[in-house]
Amino acid sequence: MPKIAMLSTGEEVLYGDIVDTNAAWLSRVFYEHGFSMSKRSTVGDQRTALLQEMVMLSLNLDVVIVNGGLGPTSDDLTAEVAAEAADLPLVLNQAWLQTLETFYAQRGKPMPDSNIKQAMLPEGATVVDNPIGTACGFKMMINDCLFYFTPGVPSEFKKMTLEQILPDLRHEYPNQQGRVCRRLYTFGLSESGIADTLSSINLPPEYELGYRSYLPFIEVKLFGPSDDLELGSRVLAMVEKLLHTNVVSVDQPMLDRIGHLVETHQPTISISEHATKGYLASWLQDNEQIEPYCGATWVLGYKTASPLDRNSERLGATLALAGATKSNCSSDIALSTGKLEDGEFSVALSTPKGEWGQTLKLQRSYNAQSIKTVISTVAGDMLRRYLDNKPMFPDYGFLTRTNEIFVPTDQLT
Amino acid sequence: MPKIAMLSTGEEVLYGDIVDTNAAWLSRVFYEHGFSMSKRSTVGDQRTALLQEMVMLSLNLDVVIVNGGLGPTSDDLTAEVAAEAADLPLVLNQAWLQTLETFYAQRGKPMPDSNIKQAMLPEGATVVDNPIGTACGFKMMINDCLFYFTPGVPSEFKKMTLEQILPDLRHEYPNQQGRVCRRLYTFGLSESGIADTLSSINLPPEYELGYRSYLPFIEVKLFGPSDDLELGSRVLAMVEKLLHTNVVSVDQPMLDRIGHLVETHQPTISISEHATKGYLASWLQDNEQIEPYCGATWVLGYKTASPLDRNSERLGATLALAGATKSNCSSDIALSTGKLEDGEFSVALSTPKGEWGQTLKLQRSYNAQSIKTVISTVAGDMLRRYLDNKPMFPDYGFLTRTNEIFVPTDQLT
């Protein structure tokens, strides 16, 4: 089992201006491929700190993934310091210089001189191609330790890791037992609540559960050997059974699940938003299967009291809004979110079968974005449940339902 | 200047299941007090990895802040490993045992035996008091390096850092100079472009520039001593002058700047969105000063060809949309985003002075969210420039302007 470390560079990571999402992602992906990380370190852009860390790592580990510091600016020192650590000169990589010139030529621009720096690599280093950016990745040995150098831009870093570094490592270390991670997305439960519920399960050897919590979802991860997927599926089914009503999707985010259902049933959808301020339409449309029908989604303002706003009965207002939107747009389905008042909001769904509406209360305060996310998720979940013939009003642990209503079509006035 | 590192412990940090907010916080606070962090490392709960890291740090740094692993459970190894690293026995600290017993007595509970472990400290270590928790902080020398051991619970960690560790360090290193960071937000420039432009500046000693790039902005950071803010402002003004048309705000994000301008001029605003799908309204409203007027923002769908969509002239269509939205809503200002086709989009602003519209082309492909972010930022920037009396059509480096138009009110038909 190789000892692997990640070295993240850059003031902005060291000083926490940006969260090192690359590091979290890398640990996860490596783990799934049977490579576990034994340490991670972060240094800023000071030459000596960087040099010292590279040397220390090279003496104590087998593989090091260095991330960041390959940019054109003078504070990006990684390649230079790598050369110093290996006691090699920097040499101009003609092939990569060519790539850079093409990159800029295609955009009809002269290449800034500062970019030439990005083609200077330690002598003998092997290029790790970056198909989407100007930073050139490379690999080289430093004191018998295999170093991979990667750019900080997440999209570039991830693509290079998956397409080049991982295959390379699997070739170097062919006997690593692969692990797979199955994911189950829940909405409305607390992590400790889930843990208690699942504590009753006797996991087979080599299987373990993990949790990843990010508003508004908690992801339940089942890790297991990659050579018995069938057993893994059985365990996952058991987990799903125990969490049933709060499971929104399996092995795919909820939005992908909704997109799949929309693709299958092809409903036309219209949307009216108060509390979500346009975020609901924006979020749903991140899945290309979903888009508002009939030319318009309404994002209702707050200042002006439309007749609906004046309606004292919040749930009724939101239900009426969904109905009005559906008929104005003559769409199959309409979603609406009502105003948020004292942490309480209503969400409604109007369909050919009838209209569902519910009022929920947040149990704690959230920032503006989180509120839009939570409310949009409830609306999305109603759409998902309707298309999937699931019960419409599950118990959302962290939301208190204060009101709910269903009006079948034949009772709609 | 002491060489300072932070060592974070715990699987959940190493694997990125939780974000190490303590590390980000510590780096910032230390920096402001003139102590800058030279590295940070993270290891899991394996004894050997932890021991090796402590020893390596002790040999290469002056001060190390260790965070986490002081809990009562068996996987919390920090104190034990610290003793091993210094080759000292663990001894029971009577004073802290007393503190623990009082802690539980006050809560009318017996102290679980497992907590006794929390009063076992390396021989000769000095207690760093934890006024709010059961984990005992302590400091000790390992190989001439000063180690502070702190609990992972953020509230406890922060209180101990501010009230005990920082004063202690200021006493050890009385001559540290505090630093401040000024920020300048740019839109449309590349990091290398900015670096080239600013390379002409001769920074005063002790001043340095840093960059933080996150779509769609690039933040230029000016670090300098905290005792000469006036000089800092002069340098910042120089930087702003050089980047002029692309600077969207200083020491505050662009959205805050727009919010400030809206608060000052109190315009009523309405919005119609194609390409931004509701994100523009949603994003602008993250600033509470801004909300769409007249009860509605329209998010136009794609499937249905409204008369406007059929208009072959994309810029004209978007301009007309802004005008129509403004008059329908009888608002002072209307913003509109047109369809995105082949990476090309139009954005328009209708105002009492007239209507501005521009068509821009993305120079590379972005994911769905990034596209909405970029287009919304252009729209927001038009609003900002209008309210701020700035030129409306700056050169956005990473966007190619293919068309632009201004129609003064008296020429509007």
Tab-separated table of N, CA, C and O in Angstrom, chain B residues 53-157:
chain	number	residue	atom	x	y	z
B	53	GLU	N	4.418	13.234	12.119
B	53	GLU	CA	4.172	14.626	11.750
B	53	GLU	C	4.598	15.577	12.865
B	53	GLU	O	5.231	16.596	12.615
B	54	MET	N	4.277	15.208	14.115
B	54	MET	CA	4.677	16.080	15.232
B	54	MET	C	6.190	16.232	15.277
B	54	MET	O	6.711	17.337	15.441
B	55	VAL	N	6.898	15.133	15.089
B	55	VAL	CA	8.363	15.191	15.160
B	55	VAL	C	8.902	16.043	13.999
B	55	VAL	O	9.711	16.942	14.213
B	56	MET	N	8.375	15.790	12.800
B	56	MET	CA	8.859	16.572	11.649
B	56	MET	C	8.633	18.062	11.870
B	56	MET	O	9.514	18.882	11.642
B	57	LEU	N	7.451	18.407	12.364
B	57	LEU	CA	7.161	19.822	12.606
B	57	LEU	C	8.091	20.382	13.680
B	57	LEU	O	8.633	21.475	13.549
B	58	SER	N	8.308	19.597	14.733
B	58	SER	CA	9.125	20.098	15.858
B	58	SER	C	10.545	20.428	15.391
B	58	SER	O	11.188	21.304	15.936
B	59	LEU	N	10.987	19.733	14.343
B	59	LEU	CA	12.363	19.951	13.877
B	59	LEU	C	12.464	21.105	12.899
B	59	LEU	O	13.543	21.605	12.622
B	60	ASN	N	11.322	21.533	12.359
B	60	ASN	CA	11.387	22.541	11.295
B	60	ASN	C	10.679	23.849	11.603
B	60	ASN	O	10.736	24.778	10.809
B	61	LEU	N	9.971	23.924	12.736
B	61	LEU	CA	9.227	25.146	13.033
B	61	LEU	C	9.501	25.640	14.440
B	61	LEU	O	10.108	24.940	15.250
B	62	ASP	N	9.044	26.867	14.696
B	62	ASP	CA	9.230	27.442	16.030
B	62	ASP	C	7.992	27.252	16.898
B	62	ASP	O	8.086	27.077	18.113
B	63	VAL	N	6.824	27.350	16.258
B	63	VAL	CA	5.568	27.242	16.998
B	63	VAL	C	4.603	26.363	16.207
B	63	VAL	O	4.474	26.504	14.989
B	64	VAL	N	3.957	25.435	16.899
B	64	VAL	CA	2.961	24.587	16.244
B	64	VAL	C	1.682	24.580	17.063
B	64	VAL	O	1.706	24.389	18.273
B	65	ILE	N	0.559	24.872	16.371
B	65	ILE	CA	-0.740	24.787	17.024
B	65	ILE	C	-1.376	23.475	16.586
B	65	ILE	O	-1.635	23.278	15.395
B	66	VAL	N	-1.567	22.563	17.537
B	66	VAL	CA	-2.207	21.293	17.210
B	66	VAL	C	-3.682	21.402	17.558
B	66	VAL	O	-4.045	21.910	18.615
B	67	ASN	N	-4.549	20.982	16.638
B	67	ASN	CA	-5.984	21.112	16.879
B	67	ASN	C	-6.682	19.760	16.768
B	67	ASN	O	-6.552	19.061	15.765
B	68	GLY	N	-7.384	19.394	17.824
B	68	GLY	CA	-8.191	18.179	17.795
B	68	GLY	C	-7.535	16.989	18.481
B	68	GLY	O	-6.338	17.006	18.808
B	69	GLY	N	-8.339	15.982	18.747
B	69	GLY	CA	-7.817	14.738	19.325
B	69	GLY	C	-7.629	14.760	20.832
B	69	GLY	O	-6.903	13.942	21.382
B	70	LEU	N	-8.311	15.694	21.518
B	70	LEU	CA	-8.197	15.762	22.988
B	70	LEU	C	-9.439	15.212	23.690
B	70	LEU	O	-9.612	15.395	24.885
B	71	GLY	N	-10.297	14.552	22.934
B	71	GLY	CA	-11.540	14.043	23.505
B	71	GLY	C	-11.324	12.837	24.413
B	71	GLY	O	-10.206	12.336	24.533
B	72	PRO	N	-12.401	12.366	25.040
B	72	PRO	CA	-12.304	11.235	25.969
B	72	PRO	C	-12.224	9.869	25.274
B	72	PRO	O	-11.818	8.893	25.897
B	73	THR	N	-12.604	9.806	23.985
B	73	THR	CA	-12.686	8.482	23.366
B	73	THR	C	-11.313	7.963	22.937
B	73	THR	O	-10.354	8.715	22.802
B	74	SER	N	-11.284	6.659	22.705
B	74	SER	CA	-9.999	5.976	22.491
B	74	SER	C	-9.318	6.409	21.192
B	74	SER	O	-8.114	6.270	21.043
B	75	ASP	N	-10.096	6.948	20.232
B	75	ASP	CA	-9.446	7.347	18.978
B	75	ASP	C	-8.831	8.750	19.084
B	75	ASP	O	-8.270	9.262	18.130
B	76	ASP	N	-8.954	9.363	20.258
B	76	ASP	CA	-8.299	10.657	20.479
B	76	ASP	C	-6.935	10.438	21.107
B	76	ASP	O	-6.822	10.136	22.294
B	77	LEU	N	-5.881	10.591	20.294
B	77	LEU	CA	-4.545	10.154	20.703
B	77	LEU	C	-3.570	11.288	20.957
B	77	LEU	O	-2.419	11.052	21.304
B	78	THR	N	-4.009	12.540	20.748
B	78	THR	CA	-3.052	13.632	20.690
B	78	THR	C	-2.137	13.736	21.908
B	78	THR	O	-0.908	13.749	21.772
B	79	ALA	N	-2.701	13.760	23.125
B	79	ALA	CA	-1.876	13.931	24.335
B	79	ALA	C	-0.862	12.790	24.460
B	79	ALA	O	0.323	13.007	24.724
B	80	GLU	N	-1.359	11.580	24.224
B	80	GLU	CA	-0.513	10.383	24.317
B	80	GLU	C	0.666	10.472	23.337
B	80	GLU	O	1.827	10.258	23.705
B	81	VAL	N	0.359	10.827	22.094
B	81	VAL	CA	1.396	10.902	21.065
B	81	VAL	C	2.358	12.058	21.350
B	81	VAL	O	3.556	11.945	21.133
B	82	ALA	N	1.809	13.179	21.875
B	82	ALA	CA	2.674	14.320	22.224
B	82	ALA	C	3.704	13.880	23.258
B	82	ALA	O	4.896	14.180	23.145
B	83	ALA	N	3.255	13.126	24.249
B	83	ALA	CA	4.173	12.628	25.284
B	83	ALA	C	5.247	11.750	24.642
B	83	ALA	O	6.441	11.892	24.926
B	84	GLU	N	4.804	10.895	23.724
B	84	GLU	CA	5.742	9.995	23.054
B	84	GLU	C	6.768	10.803	22.248
B	84	GLU	O	7.968	10.531	22.300
B	85	ALA	N	6.270	11.843	21.547
B	85	ALA	CA	7.167	12.658	20.714
B	85	ALA	C	8.237	13.345	21.564
B	85	ALA	O	9.370	13.518	21.133
B	86	ALA	N	7.854	13.746	22.792
B	86	ALA	CA	8.806	14.431	23.683
B	86	ALA	C	9.503	13.441	24.604
B	86	ALA	O	10.291	13.825	25.468
B	87	ASP	N	9.172	12.159	24.429
B	87	ASP	CA	9.758	11.109	25.245
B	87	ASP	C	9.511	11.363	26.740
B	87	ASP	O	10.425	11.320	27.555
B	88	LEU	N	8.284	11.687	27.058
B	88	LEU	CA	7.888	11.950	28.441
B	88	LEU	C	6.702	11.054	28.807
B	88	LEU	O	5.953	10.634	27.930
B	89	PRO	N	6.536	10.747	30.102
B	89	PRO	CA	5.363	9.967	30.505
B	89	PRO	C	4.112	10.847	30.575
B	89	PRO	O	4.220	12.075	30.646
B	90	LEU	N	2.936	10.212	30.494
B	90	LEU	CA	1.684	10.925	30.760
B	90	LEU	C	1.462	10.908	32.266
B	90	LEU	O	1.621	9.869	32.903
B	91	VAL	N	1.137	12.059	32.837
B	91	VAL	CA	0.850	12.068	34.272
B	91	VAL	C	-0.521	12.703	34.514
B	91	VAL	O	-0.962	13.550	33.739
B	92	LEU	N	-1.178	12.274	35.577
B	92	LEU	CA	-2.497	12.817	35.882
B	92	LEU	C	-2.368	14.241	36.412
B	92	LEU	O	-1.609	14.502	37.327
B	93	ASN	N	-3.092	15.181	35.794
B	93	ASN	CA	-3.068	16.563	36.259
B	93	ASN	C	-4.212	16.749	37.253
B	93	ASN	O	-5.379	16.879	36.867
B	94	GLN	N	-3.854	16.769	38.552
B	94	GLN	CA	-4.865	16.822	39.616
B	94	GLN	C	-5.791	18.019	39.448
B	94	GLN	O	-6.996	17.917	39.593
B	95	ALA	N	-5.186	19.179	39.096
B	95	ALA	CA	-5.974	20.407	38.978
B	95	ALA	C	-7.065	20.226	37.923
B	95	ALA	O	-8.229	20.565	38.146
B	96	TRP	N	-6.695	19.642	36.766
B	96	TRP	CA	-7.699	19.500	35.711
B	96	TRP	C	-8.730	18.433	36.063
B	96	TRP	O	-9.912	18.568	35.746
B	97	LEU	N	-8.277	17.382	36.773
B	97	LEU	CA	-9.223	16.357	37.212
B	97	LEU	C	-10.284	17.022	38.085
B	97	LEU	O	-11.489	16.814	37.921
B	98	GLN	N	-9.799	17.923	38.967
B	98	GLN	CA	-10.699	18.688	39.825
B	98	GLN	C	-11.691	19.478	38.976
B	98	GLN	O	-12.893	19.443	39.184
B	99	THR	N	-11.147	20.175	37.960
B	99	THR	CA	-11.993	20.976	37.065
B	99	THR	C	-13.078	20.102	36.434
B	99	THR	O	-14.248	20.466	36.384
B	100	LEU	N	-12.670	18.912	35.978
B	100	LEU	CA	-13.615	18.004	35.339
B	100	LEU	C	-14.713	17.585	36.312
B	100	LEU	O	-15.906	17.622	35.992
B	101	GLU	N	-14.281	17.231	37.529
B	101	GLU	CA	-15.282	16.776	38.513
B	101	GLU	C	-16.260	17.902	38.819
B	101	GLU	O	-17.467	17.699	38.872
B	102	THR	N	-15.749	19.133	38.946
B	102	THR	CA	-16.627	20.284	39.184
B	102	THR	C	-17.590	20.459	38.004
B	102	THR	O	-18.789	20.637	38.187
B	103	PHE	N	-17.024	20.362	36.778
B	103	PHE	CA	-17.806	20.518	35.553
B	103	PHE	C	-19.034	19.608	35.581
B	103	PHE	O	-20.159	20.039	35.348
B	104	TYR	N	-18.806	18.330	35.956
B	104	TYR	CA	-19.923	17.378	35.976
B	104	TYR	C	-20.820	17.594	37.180
B	104	TYR	O	-22.049	17.518	37.093
B	105	ALA	N	-20.188	17.920	38.320
B	105	ALA	CA	-20.983	18.146	39.536
B	105	ALA	C	-21.999	19.265	39.301
B	105	ALA	O	-23.176	19.134	39.599
B	106	GLN	N	-21.523	20.362	38.655
B	106	GLN	CA	-22.412	21.498	38.401
B	106	GLN	C	-23.598	21.076	37.536
B	106	GLN	O	-24.668	21.662	37.588
B	107	ARG	N	-23.392	20.046	36.710
B	107	ARG	CA	-24.492	19.575	35.862
B	107	ARG	C	-25.225	18.403	36.508
B	107	ARG	O	-26.007	17.705	35.861
B	108	GLY	N	-24.889	18.174	37.797
B	108	GLY	CA	-25.573	17.115	38.528
B	108	GLY	C	-25.400	15.734	37.929
B	108	GLY	O	-26.280	14.893	37.995
B	109	LYS	N	-24.231	15.520	37.310
B	109	LYS	CA	-23.979	14.196	36.723
B	109	LYS	C	-22.682	13.630	37.272
B	109	LYS	O	-21.773	14.378	37.618
B	110	PRO	N	-22.596	12.284	37.391
B	110	PRO	CA	-21.309	11.677	37.736
B	110	PRO	C	-20.372	11.789	36.536
B	110	PRO	O	-20.827	11.754	35.382
B	111	MET	N	-19.073	11.942	36.753
B	111	MET	CA	-18.137	12.031	35.639
B	111	MET	C	-17.859	10.631	35.078
B	111	MET	O	-17.479	9.735	35.821
B	112	PRO	N	-18.106	10.429	33.776
B	112	PRO	CA	-17.760	9.122	33.194
B	112	PRO	C	-16.263	8.870	33.347
B	112	PRO	O	-15.464	9.802	33.196
B	113	ASP	N	-15.889	7.612	33.679
B	113	ASP	CA	-14.461	7.298	33.854
B	113	ASP	C	-13.649	7.709	32.637
B	113	ASP	O	-12.515	8.153	32.737
B	114	SER	N	-14.276	7.597	31.450
B	114	SER	CA	-13.513	7.872	30.225
B	114	SER	C	-12.939	9.289	30.238
B	114	SER	O	-11.951	9.564	29.572
B	115	ASN	N	-13.561	10.176	31.016
B	115	ASN	CA	-13.064	11.554	31.009
B	115	ASN	C	-11.750	11.743	31.759
B	115	ASN	O	-11.043	12.723	31.531
B	116	ILE	N	-11.440	10.782	32.661
B	116	ILE	CA	-10.170	10.902	33.390
B	116	ILE	C	-9.022	11.055	32.393
B	116	ILE	O	-8.104	11.846	32.592
B	117	LYS	N	-9.150	10.348	31.270
B	117	LYS	CA	-8.146	10.430	30.198
B	117	LYS	C	-7.843	11.881	29.845
B	117	LYS	O	-6.708	12.232	29.515
B	118	GLN	N	-8.865	12.752	29.912
B	118	GLN	CA	-8.658	14.150	29.522
B	118	GLN	C	-7.811	14.935	30.515
B	118	GLN	O	-7.446	16.078	30.250
B	119	ALA	N	-7.515	14.332	31.672
B	119	ALA	CA	-6.645	15.013	32.651
B	119	ALA	C	-5.239	14.417	32.656
B	119	ALA	O	-4.402	14.791	33.471
B	120	MET	N	-4.992	13.511	31.718
B	120	MET	CA	-3.654	12.926	31.601
B	120	MET	C	-2.831	13.742	30.613
B	120	MET	O	-3.126	13.768	29.425
B	121	LEU	N	-1.813	14.470	31.125
B	121	LEU	CA	-1.005	15.328	30.262
B	121	LEU	C	0.455	14.890	30.275
B	121	LEU	O	0.909	14.283	31.239
B	122	PRO	N	1.190	15.215	29.196
B	122	PRO	CA	2.623	14.924	29.219
B	122	PRO	C	3.267	15.621	30.420
B	122	PRO	O	2.901	16.761	30.739
B	123	GLU	N	4.192	14.940	31.054
B	123	GLU	CA	4.845	15.473	32.249
B	123	GLU	C	5.447	16.850	31.953
B	123	GLU	O	6.128	17.033	30.945
B	124	GLY	N	5.157	17.824	32.844
B	124	GLY	CA	5.740	19.157	32.693
B	124	GLY	C	4.965	20.079	31.766
B	124	GLY	O	5.298	21.254	31.647
B	125	ALA	N	3.934	19.570	31.103
B	125	ALA	CA	3.142	20.434	30.220
B	125	ALA	C	2.382	21.474	31.037
B	125	ALA	O	2.004	21.214	32.177
B	126	THR	N	2.207	22.670	30.475
B	126	THR	CA	1.443	23.725	31.135
B	126	THR	C	0.017	23.727	30.617
B	126	THR	O	-0.201	23.694	29.404
B	127	VAL	N	-0.959	23.751	31.546
B	127	VAL	CA	-2.358	23.764	31.138
B	127	VAL	C	-2.707	25.064	30.410
B	127	VAL	O	-2.307	26.150	30.816
B	128	VAL	N	-3.393	24.956	29.256
B	128	VAL	CA	-4.011	26.113	28.609
B	128	VAL	C	-5.502	25.955	28.881
B	128	VAL	O	-6.142	25.045	28.353
B	129	ASP	N	-6.012	26.808	29.762
B	129	ASP	CA	-7.346	26.591	30.296
B	129	ASP	C	-8.428	26.594	29.218
B	129	ASP	O	-8.401	27.377	28.275
B	130	ASN	N	-9.374	25.673	29.358
B	130	ASN	CA	-10.541	25.614	28.492
B	130	ASN	C	-11.766	25.922	29.344
B	130	ASN	O	-12.289	25.032	30.008
B	131	PRO	N	-12.198	27.198	29.357
B	131	PRO	CA	-13.263	27.605	30.282
B	131	PRO	C	-14.622	27.010	29.934
B	131	PRO	O	-15.532	27.021	30.757
B	132	ILE	N	-14.785	26.474	28.713
B	132	ILE	CA	-16.135	26.032	28.341
B	132	ILE	C	-16.264	24.539	28.014
B	132	ILE	O	-17.353	24.065	27.753
B	133	GLY	N	-15.175	23.805	28.035
B	133	GLY	CA	-15.307	22.385	27.715
B	133	GLY	C	-14.498	21.495	28.628
B	133	GLY	O	-13.812	21.979	29.534
B	134	THR	N	-14.563	20.191	28.367
B	134	THR	CA	-13.856	19.245	29.241
B	134	THR	C	-12.456	18.912	28.722
B	134	THR	O	-11.657	18.319	29.447
B	135	ALA	N	-12.184	19.264	27.459
B	135	ALA	CA	-10.863	18.966	26.906
B	135	ALA	C	-9.853	19.984	27.420
B	135	ALA	O	-10.060	21.190	27.300
B	136	CYS	N	-8.765	19.473	27.981
B	136	CYS	CA	-7.748	20.358	28.565
B	136	CYS	C	-6.717	20.727	27.515
B	136	CYS	O	-6.055	19.851	26.961
B	137	GLY	N	-6.587	22.034	27.234
B	137	GLY	CA	-5.514	22.462	26.342
B	137	GLY	C	-4.209	22.476	27.109
B	137	GLY	O	-4.213	22.540	28.341
B	138	PHE	N	-3.092	22.376	26.417
B	138	PHE	CA	-1.799	22.480	27.112
B	138	PHE	C	-0.712	22.899	26.150
B	138	PHE	O	-0.886	22.844	24.938
B	139	LYS	N	0.382	23.412	26.731
B	139	LYS	CA	1.524	23.751	25.887
B	139	LYS	C	2.769	23.087	26.428
B	139	LYS	O	2.880	22.814	27.633
B	140	MET	N	3.710	22.789	25.558
B	140	MET	CA	4.949	22.126	25.951
B	140	MET	C	5.973	22.273	24.830
B	140	MET	O	5.623	22.626	23.702
B	141	MET	N	7.234	22.048	25.142
B	141	MET	CA	8.270	22.069	24.131
B	141	MET	C	8.494	20.658	23.609
B	141	MET	O	8.499	19.699	24.380
B	142	ILE	N	8.627	20.528	22.296
B	142	ILE	CA	9.097	19.269	21.712
B	142	ILE	C	10.261	19.651	20.808
B	142	ILE	O	10.075	20.454	19.883
B	143	ASN	N	11.451	19.132	21.101
B	143	ASN	CA	12.645	19.504	20.317
B	143	ASN	C	12.763	21.010	20.086
B	143	ASN	O	12.837	21.449	18.946
B	144	ASP	N	12.708	21.814	21.121
B	144	ASP	CA	12.871	23.270	21.000
B	144	ASP	C	11.773	23.946	20.201
B	144	ASP	O	11.930	25.094	19.774
B	145	CYS	N	10.694	23.251	19.916
B	145	CYS	CA	9.559	23.880	19.231
B	145	CYS	C	8.409	23.988	20.227
B	145	CYS	O	8.126	23.030	20.959
B	146	LEU	N	7.789	25.164	20.278
B	146	LEU	CA	6.697	25.387	21.222
B	146	LEU	C	5.382	24.857	20.652
B	146	LEU	O	4.917	25.335	19.618
B	147	PHE	N	4.807	23.866	21.295
B	147	PHE	CA	3.540	23.272	20.845
B	147	PHE	C	2.387	23.729	21.732
B	147	PHE	O	2.492	23.712	22.950
B	148	TYR	N	1.306	24.158	21.083
B	148	TYR	CA	0.051	24.396	21.804
B	148	TYR	C	-0.938	23.329	21.356
B	148	TYR	O	-1.118	23.130	20.155
B	149	PHE	N	-1.564	22.663	22.305
B	149	PHE	CA	-2.550	21.634	21.977
B	149	PHE	C	-3.942	22.143	22.303
B	149	PHE	O	-4.200	22.611	23.412
B	150	THR	N	-4.828	22.111	21.307
B	150	THR	CA	-6.157	22.705	21.474
B	150	THR	C	-7.247	21.723	21.052
B	150	THR	O	-7.019	20.852	20.206
B	151	PRO	N	-8.457	21.869	21.613
B	151	PRO	CA	-9.570	20.994	21.236
B	151	PRO	C	-10.165	21.377	19.875
B	151	PRO	O	-10.025	22.523	19.445
B	152	GLY	N	-10.802	20.426	19.221
B	152	GLY	CA	-11.358	20.669	17.892
B	152	GLY	C	-12.644	21.488	17.883
B	152	GLY	O	-12.949	22.152	16.891
B	153	VAL	N	-13.380	21.472	19.004
B	153	VAL	CA	-14.637	22.221	19.057
B	153	VAL	C	-14.362	23.705	18.788
B	153	VAL	O	-13.649	24.347	19.565
B	154	PRO	N	-14.902	24.255	17.682
B	154	PRO	CA	-14.539	25.615	17.283
B	154	PRO	C	-14.682	26.663	18.383
B	154	PRO	O	-13.773	27.464	18.607
B	155	SER	N	-15.801	26.640	19.124
B	155	SER	CA	-16.004	27.686	20.141
B	155	SER	C	-14.893	27.617	21.195
B	155	SER	O	-14.339	28.640	21.603
B	156	GLU	N	-14.527	26.407	21.609
B	156	GLU	CA	-13.475	26.256	22.615
B	156	GLU	C	-12.120	26.662	22.034
B	156	GLU	O	-11.351	27.411	22.651
B	157	PHE	N	-11.868	26.198	20.808
B	157	PHE	CA	-10.593	26.493	20.142
B	157	PHE	C	-10.386	28.000	19.984
B	157	PHE	O	-9.331	28.542	20.312
